[in-house]
Amino acid sequence: MFTIDSSFEGGSIEVLDASDPGNVRLNLKTDPNAEESYWFFFRLSGARGRTCRLVIENAGGAFRLAEREGTDVPGPYQDYRACGSADLDTWFRVPTDFENGRLVITVSPDRDCFFLASFPPYGHERHNRLIARAAAASHATATVLGRTPDGNAIDLLQFGEARADRTVCWITARQHPSETMAEWFAEGLIDRLVDPDDFLARKLLDECVFYVVPCMNPDGARRGNTRRNGGKVDLNREWVEPSAEVSPEVFHVRDLMHRTGVDFYMDVHGDEELPCVFLAGPLEVPSLTPAMRENFRAFELALQQANPDYRTGYPYPGGPPPTANLQMAWNYVGETFKCLSILVEQPFKDCEHARDAKKGYSPERARRLGAASLVALNAVRSKL
C-alpha cells in the first residue's frame, strides 16, 4: 500500500490526496501564527518500482512573496531540486519542476521507503552527538543556557578560556529551523575546533574564546516549522526586546553576550531564493566604523580564498536596505558591540558558479564552509 507520512521529528507536509502515486496532491504546512511555509520533510512507503509524481499545490504562495515585489530576487523554487534519500544518510537531488505555482517532484524509488525534504535534515539525535563530541574535548564546555517554550535545552558550547587578552567570538546557527544547512555549517566549524591535529584551530584557541550555539531554534526544528519557534515568533526579529517567555532562545544568548562582550560574530542561515553563498556585514548600522567595513571586506576575501563555494560579487538583489533592522541578530550585535558582525546565508539550491549535478549544495559543502570560516577569521583576528 502506498502511503505518505510526516509524523516524525521535523516532518512536515499536508496530504490532500495520495490515492494515486502518479498524481499525489500535497500542501506545504504553514507555521503557527504566520504565513510562512517552505519546509517539507516526509516519507513515501510502498513506493518501490512506482513512478511517483508529487504535486505541492500551494508552493506558489510560499514564503514572503510580498517582500520580492519590485525586486529581481528569484522565487524560492526557480532552478530548485528537492532532496531525496532512501536511508537518511545519503542525500541527492531529484527531478523537480515549478509549474504554474505548483512544485512537481518525480521519483521512482527502488525501495519501499523513500524520504523527500527541502534540504537534508539535521535531527536532534545528531545534534546531541555533536554536543557530546565537542564536550569531550579538554578545552570545551557544554552548558544549557535555558529552556525553550517547548522545554527543549538551549545548548551552548564554549571553546577556550575567557581571558582579557582573548578575542571573544560568537557563532549562532539555525534561528530559522528549516535552514538545516546552518547547523551542518556549525558542525564543520565545531569539529575543526576540537581536532587536536588542526594547527590553525590550536592557534585560534590560543588567541580566542568561542561561544557557539549550533541550534538556536530546537522547538521549530523538532516541530518541522519553517521559521517560527515554540513561542510562535521569528527569533531573528526578536533581538531588541526578547522575551523570556516567548523568545527565551534570544533572551538568554543576548544576556550572555552582554556579559562576555563580542569582538566577532557570525549568524548562520540558509536562503531559499539565491543560488549562491552570500554574506552581509554590519554595513548599514548607525555606528558603522571604517574598521568594521574594512574587516568585513578582508573576511570576504579570505573566505573566498579558503572555500570556492563563496565568491564575492553577489550583492543581494535590490541592494542593501537604507537602514539596518536592529531586530535582526547580526545588525543588533554589530551596532551594540561595534564589532565585525556577519550574516552567513547558504543556498537551498546550488551555487551557480560551482554546480554539483548530483547533490547540489549539500551538508558536506556546508560543513566544509563552516571549517573554512576559521581561516577567514584568522585573517582578520588581529584587527578585531
Tab-separated table of C-alpha atoms in Angstrom:
chain	number	residue	atom	x	y	z
A	1	MET	CA	0.000	0.000	0.000
A	2	PHE	CA	1.336	3.431	-0.961
A	3	THR	CA	1.285	5.986	1.870
A	4	ILE	CA	2.866	9.322	2.829
A	5	ASP	CA	3.864	10.079	6.396
A	6	SER	CA	5.421	13.071	8.195
A	7	SER	CA	4.550	12.166	11.789
A	8	PHE	CA	8.153	12.178	12.982
A	9	GLU	CA	10.667	14.708	14.269
A	10	GLY	CA	10.971	17.587	11.813
A	11	GLY	CA	8.368	16.095	9.482
A	12	SER	CA	6.074	18.458	7.601
A	13	ILE	CA	3.567	18.052	4.762
A	14	GLU	CA	-0.194	18.080	4.333
A	15	VAL	CA	-1.606	15.233	2.258
A	16	LEU	CA	-4.619	16.180	0.142
A	17	ASP	CA	-4.856	13.006	-1.949
A	18	ALA	CA	-2.435	10.065	-2.104
A	19	SER	CA	-4.743	7.514	-3.701
A	20	ASP	CA	-2.765	7.548	-6.976
A	21	PRO	CA	1.072	7.537	-6.706
A	22	GLY	CA	1.206	9.068	-10.170
A	23	ASN	CA	-0.819	12.089	-9.094
A	24	VAL	CA	-0.253	12.828	-5.408
A	25	ARG	CA	-1.638	16.154	-4.202
A	26	LEU	CA	0.108	17.862	-1.276
A	27	ASN	CA	0.291	21.207	0.517
A	28	LEU	CA	3.070	22.832	2.491
A	29	LYS	CA	2.186	23.380	6.132
A	30	THR	CA	2.110	26.957	7.380
A	31	ASP	CA	3.911	27.975	10.560
A	32	PRO	CA	1.665	28.762	13.528
A	33	ASN	CA	0.770	32.437	13.871
A	34	ALA	CA	2.345	33.154	10.482
A	35	GLU	CA	2.018	32.849	6.717
A	36	GLU	CA	5.434	31.269	6.205
A	37	SER	CA	5.572	27.890	4.508
A	38	TYR	CA	8.596	26.423	2.817
A	39	TRP	CA	9.949	23.413	4.723
A	40	PHE	CA	8.863	19.898	3.805
A	41	PHE	CA	10.143	16.542	5.014
A	42	PHE	CA	8.144	13.349	4.530
A	43	ARG	CA	8.394	9.643	3.777
A	44	LEU	CA	6.955	7.582	0.964
A	45	SER	CA	6.108	3.969	1.850
A	46	GLY	CA	5.190	1.254	-0.624
A	47	ALA	CA	6.892	3.237	-3.377
A	48	ARG	CA	9.208	0.563	-4.807
A	49	GLY	CA	9.011	0.341	-8.605
A	50	ARG	CA	6.406	3.092	-8.880
A	51	THR	CA	6.789	6.381	-10.705
A	52	CYS	CA	5.585	8.843	-8.109
A	53	ARG	CA	4.502	12.305	-9.209
A	54	LEU	CA	4.080	14.535	-6.179
A	55	VAL	CA	2.474	17.945	-6.643
A	56	ILE	CA	2.783	20.547	-3.875
A	57	GLU	CA	-0.129	22.716	-4.876
A	58	ASN	CA	0.393	25.784	-2.685
A	59	ALA	CA	4.113	26.247	-3.400
A	60	GLY	CA	3.416	29.359	-5.467
A	61	GLY	CA	2.104	31.146	-2.408
A	62	ALA	CA	5.015	30.176	-0.219
A	63	PHE	CA	7.435	32.293	1.649
A	64	ARG	CA	7.215	36.062	1.737
A	65	LEU	CA	6.266	36.739	-1.849
A	66	ALA	CA	5.338	40.334	-0.955
A	67	GLU	CA	8.956	41.051	0.005
A	68	ARG	CA	10.089	40.235	-3.544
A	69	GLU	CA	7.678	42.569	-5.324
A	70	GLY	CA	9.572	45.209	-7.272
A	71	THR	CA	12.919	43.383	-6.957
A	72	ASP	CA	14.809	40.906	-9.113
A	73	VAL	CA	15.029	38.348	-6.296
A	74	PRO	CA	14.157	34.952	-7.805
A	75	GLY	CA	11.377	32.830	-6.390
A	76	PRO	CA	12.346	30.062	-3.983
A	77	TYR	CA	11.578	27.270	-6.462
A	78	GLN	CA	13.239	28.641	-9.585
A	79	ASP	CA	16.138	26.341	-10.551
A	80	TYR	CA	15.477	24.259	-7.433
A	81	ARG	CA	15.557	20.474	-6.978
A	82	ALA	CA	14.235	18.657	-3.928
A	83	CYS	CA	16.430	16.334	-1.864
A	84	GLY	CA	15.808	12.584	-1.721
A	85	SER	CA	17.204	9.717	0.329
A	86	ALA	CA	16.483	6.043	0.902
A	87	ASP	CA	18.439	5.798	4.170
A	88	LEU	CA	18.553	9.337	5.675
A	89	ASP	CA	22.345	9.300	5.325
A	90	THR	CA	22.978	9.710	1.608
A	91	TRP	CA	21.018	12.565	0.047
A	92	PHE	CA	20.833	13.572	-3.607
A	93	ARG	CA	18.753	15.861	-5.803
A	94	VAL	CA	15.683	14.536	-7.599
A	95	PRO	CA	13.786	15.798	-10.679
A	96	THR	CA	11.741	18.840	-9.712
A	97	ASP	CA	9.753	21.378	-11.716
A	98	PHE	CA	7.894	24.524	-10.793
A	99	GLU	CA	4.770	24.785	-12.948
A	100	ASN	CA	2.008	27.378	-12.583
A	101	GLY	CA	2.652	27.890	-8.916
A	102	ARG	CA	2.959	24.173	-8.159
A	103	LEU	CA	6.105	22.264	-7.219
A	104	VAL	CA	6.213	18.923	-9.041
A	105	ILE	CA	8.608	16.227	-7.760
A	106	THR	CA	9.015	12.996	-9.731
A	107	VAL	CA	10.763	9.966	-8.231
A	108	SER	CA	10.908	6.233	-8.977
A	109	PRO	CA	12.317	4.628	-5.794
A	110	ASP	CA	13.920	1.206	-5.926
A	111	ARG	CA	12.972	0.665	-2.274
A	112	ASP	CA	9.683	0.728	-0.434
A	113	CYS	CA	10.841	3.536	1.849
A	114	PHE	CA	11.982	6.883	0.422
A	115	PHE	CA	12.354	10.329	2.018
A	116	LEU	CA	11.988	13.776	0.484
A	117	ALA	CA	12.996	17.091	2.052
A	118	SER	CA	13.604	20.737	1.206
A	119	PHE	CA	17.215	20.171	2.318
A	120	PRO	CA	18.826	17.246	4.170
A	121	PRO	CA	17.521	17.423	7.755
A	122	TYR	CA	19.658	17.804	10.851
A	123	GLY	CA	17.972	15.791	13.586
A	124	HIS	CA	18.047	16.042	17.360
A	125	GLU	CA	20.000	12.803	17.742
A	126	ARG	CA	22.779	14.155	15.529
A	127	HIS	CA	22.634	17.429	17.474
A	128	ASN	CA	23.097	15.534	20.756
A	129	ARG	CA	26.029	13.601	19.301
A	130	LEU	CA	27.628	16.877	18.197
A	131	ILE	CA	27.254	18.342	21.695
A	132	ALA	CA	28.708	15.182	23.265
A	133	ARG	CA	31.603	15.002	20.799
A	134	ALA	CA	32.513	18.642	21.390
A	135	ALA	CA	32.169	18.426	25.169
A	136	ALA	CA	34.642	15.533	25.248
A	137	ALA	CA	37.454	17.924	24.271
A	138	SER	CA	39.548	19.130	27.197
A	139	HIS	CA	39.264	22.774	26.108
A	140	ALA	CA	35.448	22.697	25.689
A	141	THR	CA	32.456	23.013	27.989
A	142	ALA	CA	28.777	22.394	27.267
A	143	THR	CA	26.123	24.485	29.026
A	144	VAL	CA	22.341	24.679	28.895
A	145	LEU	CA	21.545	28.399	28.872
A	146	GLY	CA	17.841	27.878	29.487
A	147	ARG	CA	14.727	26.200	28.162
A	148	THR	CA	12.622	26.904	25.092
A	149	PRO	CA	8.835	27.363	25.195
A	150	ASP	CA	8.531	23.617	24.467
A	151	GLY	CA	11.030	22.761	27.205
A	152	ASN	CA	13.993	21.930	24.963
A	153	ALA	CA	17.549	22.759	26.012
A	154	ILE	CA	19.258	25.851	24.597
A	155	ASP	CA	22.727	24.355	24.138
A	156	LEU	CA	25.891	26.458	24.280
A	157	LEU	CA	29.416	25.221	23.581
A	158	GLN	CA	32.427	27.179	24.824
A	159	PHE	CA	35.891	26.530	23.403
A	160	GLY	CA	38.892	28.017	25.136
A	161	GLU	CA	39.282	30.081	28.262
A	162	ALA	CA	37.721	33.521	28.669
A	163	ARG	CA	40.562	35.935	29.428
A	164	ALA	CA	41.062	39.645	28.981
A	165	ASP	CA	43.677	39.141	26.249
A	166	ARG	CA	41.498	36.841	24.095
A	167	THR	CA	39.217	37.746	21.200
A	168	VAL	CA	35.591	36.938	22.030
A	169	CYS	CA	33.990	35.076	19.103
A	170	TRP	CA	30.291	34.192	18.968
A	171	ILE	CA	28.596	31.923	16.414
A	172	THR	CA	24.855	31.206	16.361
A	173	ALA	CA	23.152	28.968	13.809
A	174	ARG	CA	19.682	27.932	12.723
A	175	GLN	CA	17.483	30.670	14.144
A	176	HIS	CA	15.118	29.505	11.398
A	177	PRO	CA	14.639	25.754	11.860
A	178	SER	CA	14.119	24.863	8.205
A	179	GLU	CA	17.598	26.209	7.397
A	180	THR	CA	19.313	22.974	8.345
A	181	MET	CA	22.450	23.817	6.366
A	182	ALA	CA	23.186	26.301	9.162
A	183	GLU	CA	23.683	23.503	11.690
A	184	TRP	CA	25.694	21.488	9.173
A	185	PHE	CA	27.930	24.599	8.894
A	186	ALA	CA	28.201	24.768	12.703
A	187	GLU	CA	29.173	21.091	12.814
A	188	GLY	CA	32.067	21.684	10.419
A	189	LEU	CA	33.312	24.625	12.466
A	190	ILE	CA	32.962	22.749	15.778
A	191	ASP	CA	34.688	19.607	14.525
A	192	ARG	CA	37.646	21.710	13.435
A	193	LEU	CA	37.854	23.412	16.832
A	194	VAL	CA	38.075	20.051	18.607
A	195	ASP	CA	40.564	18.461	16.209
A	196	PRO	CA	43.853	18.201	18.151
A	197	ASP	CA	45.828	17.875	14.910
A	198	ASP	CA	44.456	21.083	13.353
A	199	PHE	CA	47.136	23.676	13.994
A	200	LEU	CA	45.026	26.596	12.737
A	201	ALA	CA	42.366	25.712	15.306
A	202	ARG	CA	45.030	25.413	18.001
A	203	LYS	CA	46.402	28.840	17.072
A	204	LEU	CA	42.952	30.418	17.252
A	205	LEU	CA	42.238	28.777	20.590
A	206	ASP	CA	45.418	30.381	21.964
A	207	GLU	CA	44.069	33.764	20.875
A	208	CYS	CA	40.278	33.475	21.173
A	209	VAL	CA	37.407	32.136	23.194
A	210	PHE	CA	34.491	30.754	21.163
A	211	TYR	CA	30.837	30.645	22.172
A	212	VAL	CA	28.801	28.525	19.736
A	213	VAL	CA	25.037	27.874	19.709
A	214	PRO	CA	24.647	25.244	16.963
A	215	CYS	CA	20.824	25.280	17.019
A	216	MET	CA	19.049	28.418	18.190
A	217	ASN	CA	15.585	27.001	17.470
A	218	PRO	CA	15.201	23.410	18.711
A	219	ASP	CA	11.417	23.799	19.077
A	220	GLY	CA	10.919	24.701	15.429
A	221	ALA	CA	13.393	22.029	14.349
A	222	ARG	CA	11.505	19.284	16.134
A	223	ARG	CA	8.067	20.611	15.124
A	224	GLY	CA	9.017	20.883	11.443
A	225	ASN	CA	8.432	24.641	11.253
A	226	THR	CA	9.789	26.908	8.552
A	227	ARG	CA	10.792	29.940	10.662
A	228	ARG	CA	8.926	30.088	13.981
A	229	ASN	CA	9.852	28.760	17.407
A	230	GLY	CA	7.616	27.193	20.045
A	231	GLY	CA	6.524	30.669	21.093
A	232	LYS	CA	5.288	31.253	17.520
A	233	VAL	CA	7.773	34.061	16.798
A	234	ASP	CA	10.579	34.600	14.314
A	235	LEU	CA	13.679	34.660	16.523
A	236	ASN	CA	15.545	36.820	14.037
A	237	ARG	CA	13.065	39.634	14.685
A	238	GLU	CA	13.429	39.497	18.480
A	239	TRP	CA	16.859	40.940	19.230
A	240	VAL	CA	15.907	44.398	20.507
A	241	GLU	CA	13.459	43.271	23.206
A	242	PRO	CA	13.484	39.474	23.509
A	243	SER	CA	11.000	37.857	25.866
A	244	ALA	CA	11.998	35.305	28.498
A	245	GLU	CA	8.655	33.568	27.848
A	246	VAL	CA	8.166	33.829	24.067
A	247	SER	CA	11.753	34.082	22.760
A	248	PRO	CA	13.963	32.721	25.561
A	249	GLU	CA	16.479	31.479	22.985
A	250	VAL	CA	17.419	35.074	22.087
A	251	PHE	CA	16.856	36.330	25.635
A	252	HIS	CA	19.457	34.009	27.153
A	253	VAL	CA	22.003	34.227	24.328
A	254	ARG	CA	21.821	38.010	24.237
A	255	ASP	CA	22.146	38.210	28.032
A	256	LEU	CA	25.351	36.172	27.961
A	257	MET	CA	26.708	38.221	25.063
A	258	HIS	CA	26.344	41.354	27.180
A	259	ARG	CA	28.315	39.650	29.950
A	260	THR	CA	31.124	38.313	27.730
A	261	GLY	CA	31.292	41.110	25.182
A	262	VAL	CA	31.594	40.351	21.467
A	263	ASP	CA	34.545	41.038	19.141
A	264	PHE	CA	33.414	38.785	16.268
A	265	TYR	CA	30.014	37.313	15.425
A	266	MET	CA	28.575	35.056	12.721
A	267	ASP	CA	24.842	34.376	12.460
A	268	VAL	CA	24.453	31.376	10.140
A	269	HIS	CA	21.339	30.850	7.987
A	270	GLY	CA	20.061	29.331	4.751
A	271	ASP	CA	18.413	31.163	1.847
A	272	GLU	CA	15.604	29.720	-0.248
A	273	GLU	CA	15.980	32.061	-3.182
A	274	LEU	CA	19.525	32.898	-4.239
A	275	PRO	CA	21.789	30.322	-5.959
A	276	CYS	CA	24.932	31.201	-4.014
A	277	VAL	CA	26.510	31.570	-0.609
A	278	PHE	CA	26.399	35.222	0.345
A	279	LEU	CA	27.493	37.315	3.301
A	280	ALA	CA	26.185	40.527	4.802
A	281	GLY	CA	28.130	42.698	7.191
A	282	PRO	CA	27.275	45.463	9.647
A	283	LEU	CA	27.401	47.959	6.794
A	284	GLU	CA	24.106	49.749	7.447
A	285	VAL	CA	24.193	50.028	11.241
A	286	PRO	CA	24.160	53.605	12.586
A	287	SER	CA	27.548	53.255	14.313
A	288	LEU	CA	29.432	51.756	11.370
A	289	THR	CA	33.155	52.496	11.565
A	290	PRO	CA	35.804	52.262	8.851
A	291	ALA	CA	37.399	49.367	10.756
A	292	MET	CA	34.138	47.389	10.739
A	293	ARG	CA	33.827	47.897	6.979
A	294	GLU	CA	37.457	47.021	6.266
A	295	ASN	CA	37.354	43.905	8.443
A	296	PHE	CA	34.238	42.667	6.661
A	297	ARG	CA	35.859	43.122	3.240
A	298	ALA	CA	39.002	41.343	4.434
A	299	PHE	CA	36.924	38.458	5.826
A	300	GLU	CA	35.100	38.120	2.491
A	301	LEU	CA	38.322	37.935	0.508
A	302	ALA	CA	39.852	35.414	2.891
A	303	LEU	CA	36.786	33.156	2.807
A	304	GLN	CA	36.782	33.265	-0.994
A	305	GLN	CA	40.367	32.034	-0.961
A	306	ALA	CA	39.618	29.336	1.617
A	307	ASN	CA	36.500	27.843	0.004
A	308	PRO	CA	35.311	28.206	-3.615
A	309	ASP	CA	31.640	27.896	-2.625
A	310	TYR	CA	31.896	31.525	-1.549
A	311	ARG	CA	32.563	34.115	-4.187
A	312	THR	CA	32.346	37.884	-3.822
A	313	GLY	CA	30.265	39.818	-6.313
A	314	TYR	CA	26.839	38.525	-5.337
A	315	PRO	CA	25.164	41.530	-3.744
A	316	TYR	CA	21.602	40.938	-2.655
A	317	PRO	CA	19.215	41.875	-5.483
A	318	GLY	CA	17.605	45.235	-4.884
A	319	GLY	CA	20.631	46.458	-2.954
A	320	PRO	CA	21.102	46.876	0.781
A	321	PRO	CA	18.346	48.368	2.925
A	322	PRO	CA	18.665	52.099	3.651
A	323	THR	CA	18.877	51.394	7.382
A	324	ALA	CA	19.718	48.285	9.362
A	325	ASN	CA	16.891	46.361	11.026
A	326	LEU	CA	18.275	46.026	14.538
A	327	GLN	CA	15.709	43.329	15.331
A	328	MET	CA	17.964	41.023	13.284
A	329	ALA	CA	20.824	39.373	15.109
A	330	TRP	CA	23.846	40.454	13.074
A	331	ASN	CA	22.686	44.065	12.910
A	332	TYR	CA	21.890	44.193	16.626
A	333	VAL	CA	25.250	42.686	17.587
A	334	GLY	CA	27.226	44.859	15.177
A	335	GLU	CA	25.577	48.032	16.430
A	336	THR	CA	25.672	47.124	20.123
A	337	PHE	CA	29.258	45.870	20.303
A	338	LYS	CA	30.772	47.868	17.411
A	339	CYS	CA	32.288	44.638	16.116
A	340	LEU	CA	32.659	42.601	12.947
A	341	SER	CA	29.220	41.002	12.719
A	342	ILE	CA	28.422	38.769	9.743
A	343	LEU	CA	25.286	37.174	8.332
A	344	VAL	CA	26.091	33.918	6.502
A	345	GLU	CA	23.476	32.688	4.015
A	346	GLN	CA	23.773	29.328	2.216
A	347	PRO	CA	21.544	28.135	-0.621
A	348	PHE	CA	18.810	25.525	-0.588
A	349	LYS	CA	19.558	25.287	-4.324
A	350	ASP	CA	23.141	25.152	-5.583
A	351	CYS	CA	25.960	27.632	-6.137
A	352	GLU	CA	25.511	28.704	-9.744
A	353	HIS	CA	29.277	29.146	-10.156
A	354	ALA	CA	30.104	25.733	-8.624
A	355	ARG	CA	27.369	23.292	-9.523
A	356	ASP	CA	27.100	19.693	-8.353
A	357	ALA	CA	24.684	17.858	-10.647
A	358	LYS	CA	24.103	15.037	-8.176
A	359	LYS	CA	23.850	16.737	-4.770
A	360	GLY	CA	23.579	20.468	-5.357
A	361	TYR	CA	24.632	22.420	-2.311
A	362	SER	CA	24.904	19.723	0.346
A	363	PRO	CA	25.607	19.030	4.022
A	364	GLU	CA	29.165	18.124	3.102
A	365	ARG	CA	29.715	21.500	1.477
A	366	ALA	CA	28.100	23.331	4.404
A	367	ARG	CA	30.440	21.530	6.830
A	368	ARG	CA	33.473	22.492	4.754
A	369	LEU	CA	32.334	26.100	4.593
A	370	GLY	CA	31.997	26.143	8.377
A	371	ALA	CA	35.523	24.819	8.740
A	372	ALA	CA	36.814	27.348	6.185
A	373	SER	CA	35.253	30.237	8.098
A	374	LEU	CA	38.005	29.776	10.701
A	375	VAL	CA	40.603	30.523	8.002
A	376	ALA	CA	38.807	33.800	7.249
A	377	LEU	CA	38.576	34.615	10.960
A	378	ASN	CA	42.301	34.019	11.320
A	379	ALA	CA	42.952	36.500	8.516
A	380	VAL	CA	41.231	39.337	10.400
A	381	ARG	CA	41.573	38.362	14.063
A	382	SER	CA	44.485	40.690	14.868
A	383	LYS	CA	42.424	43.672	13.617
A	384	LEU	CA	39.229	42.971	15.542
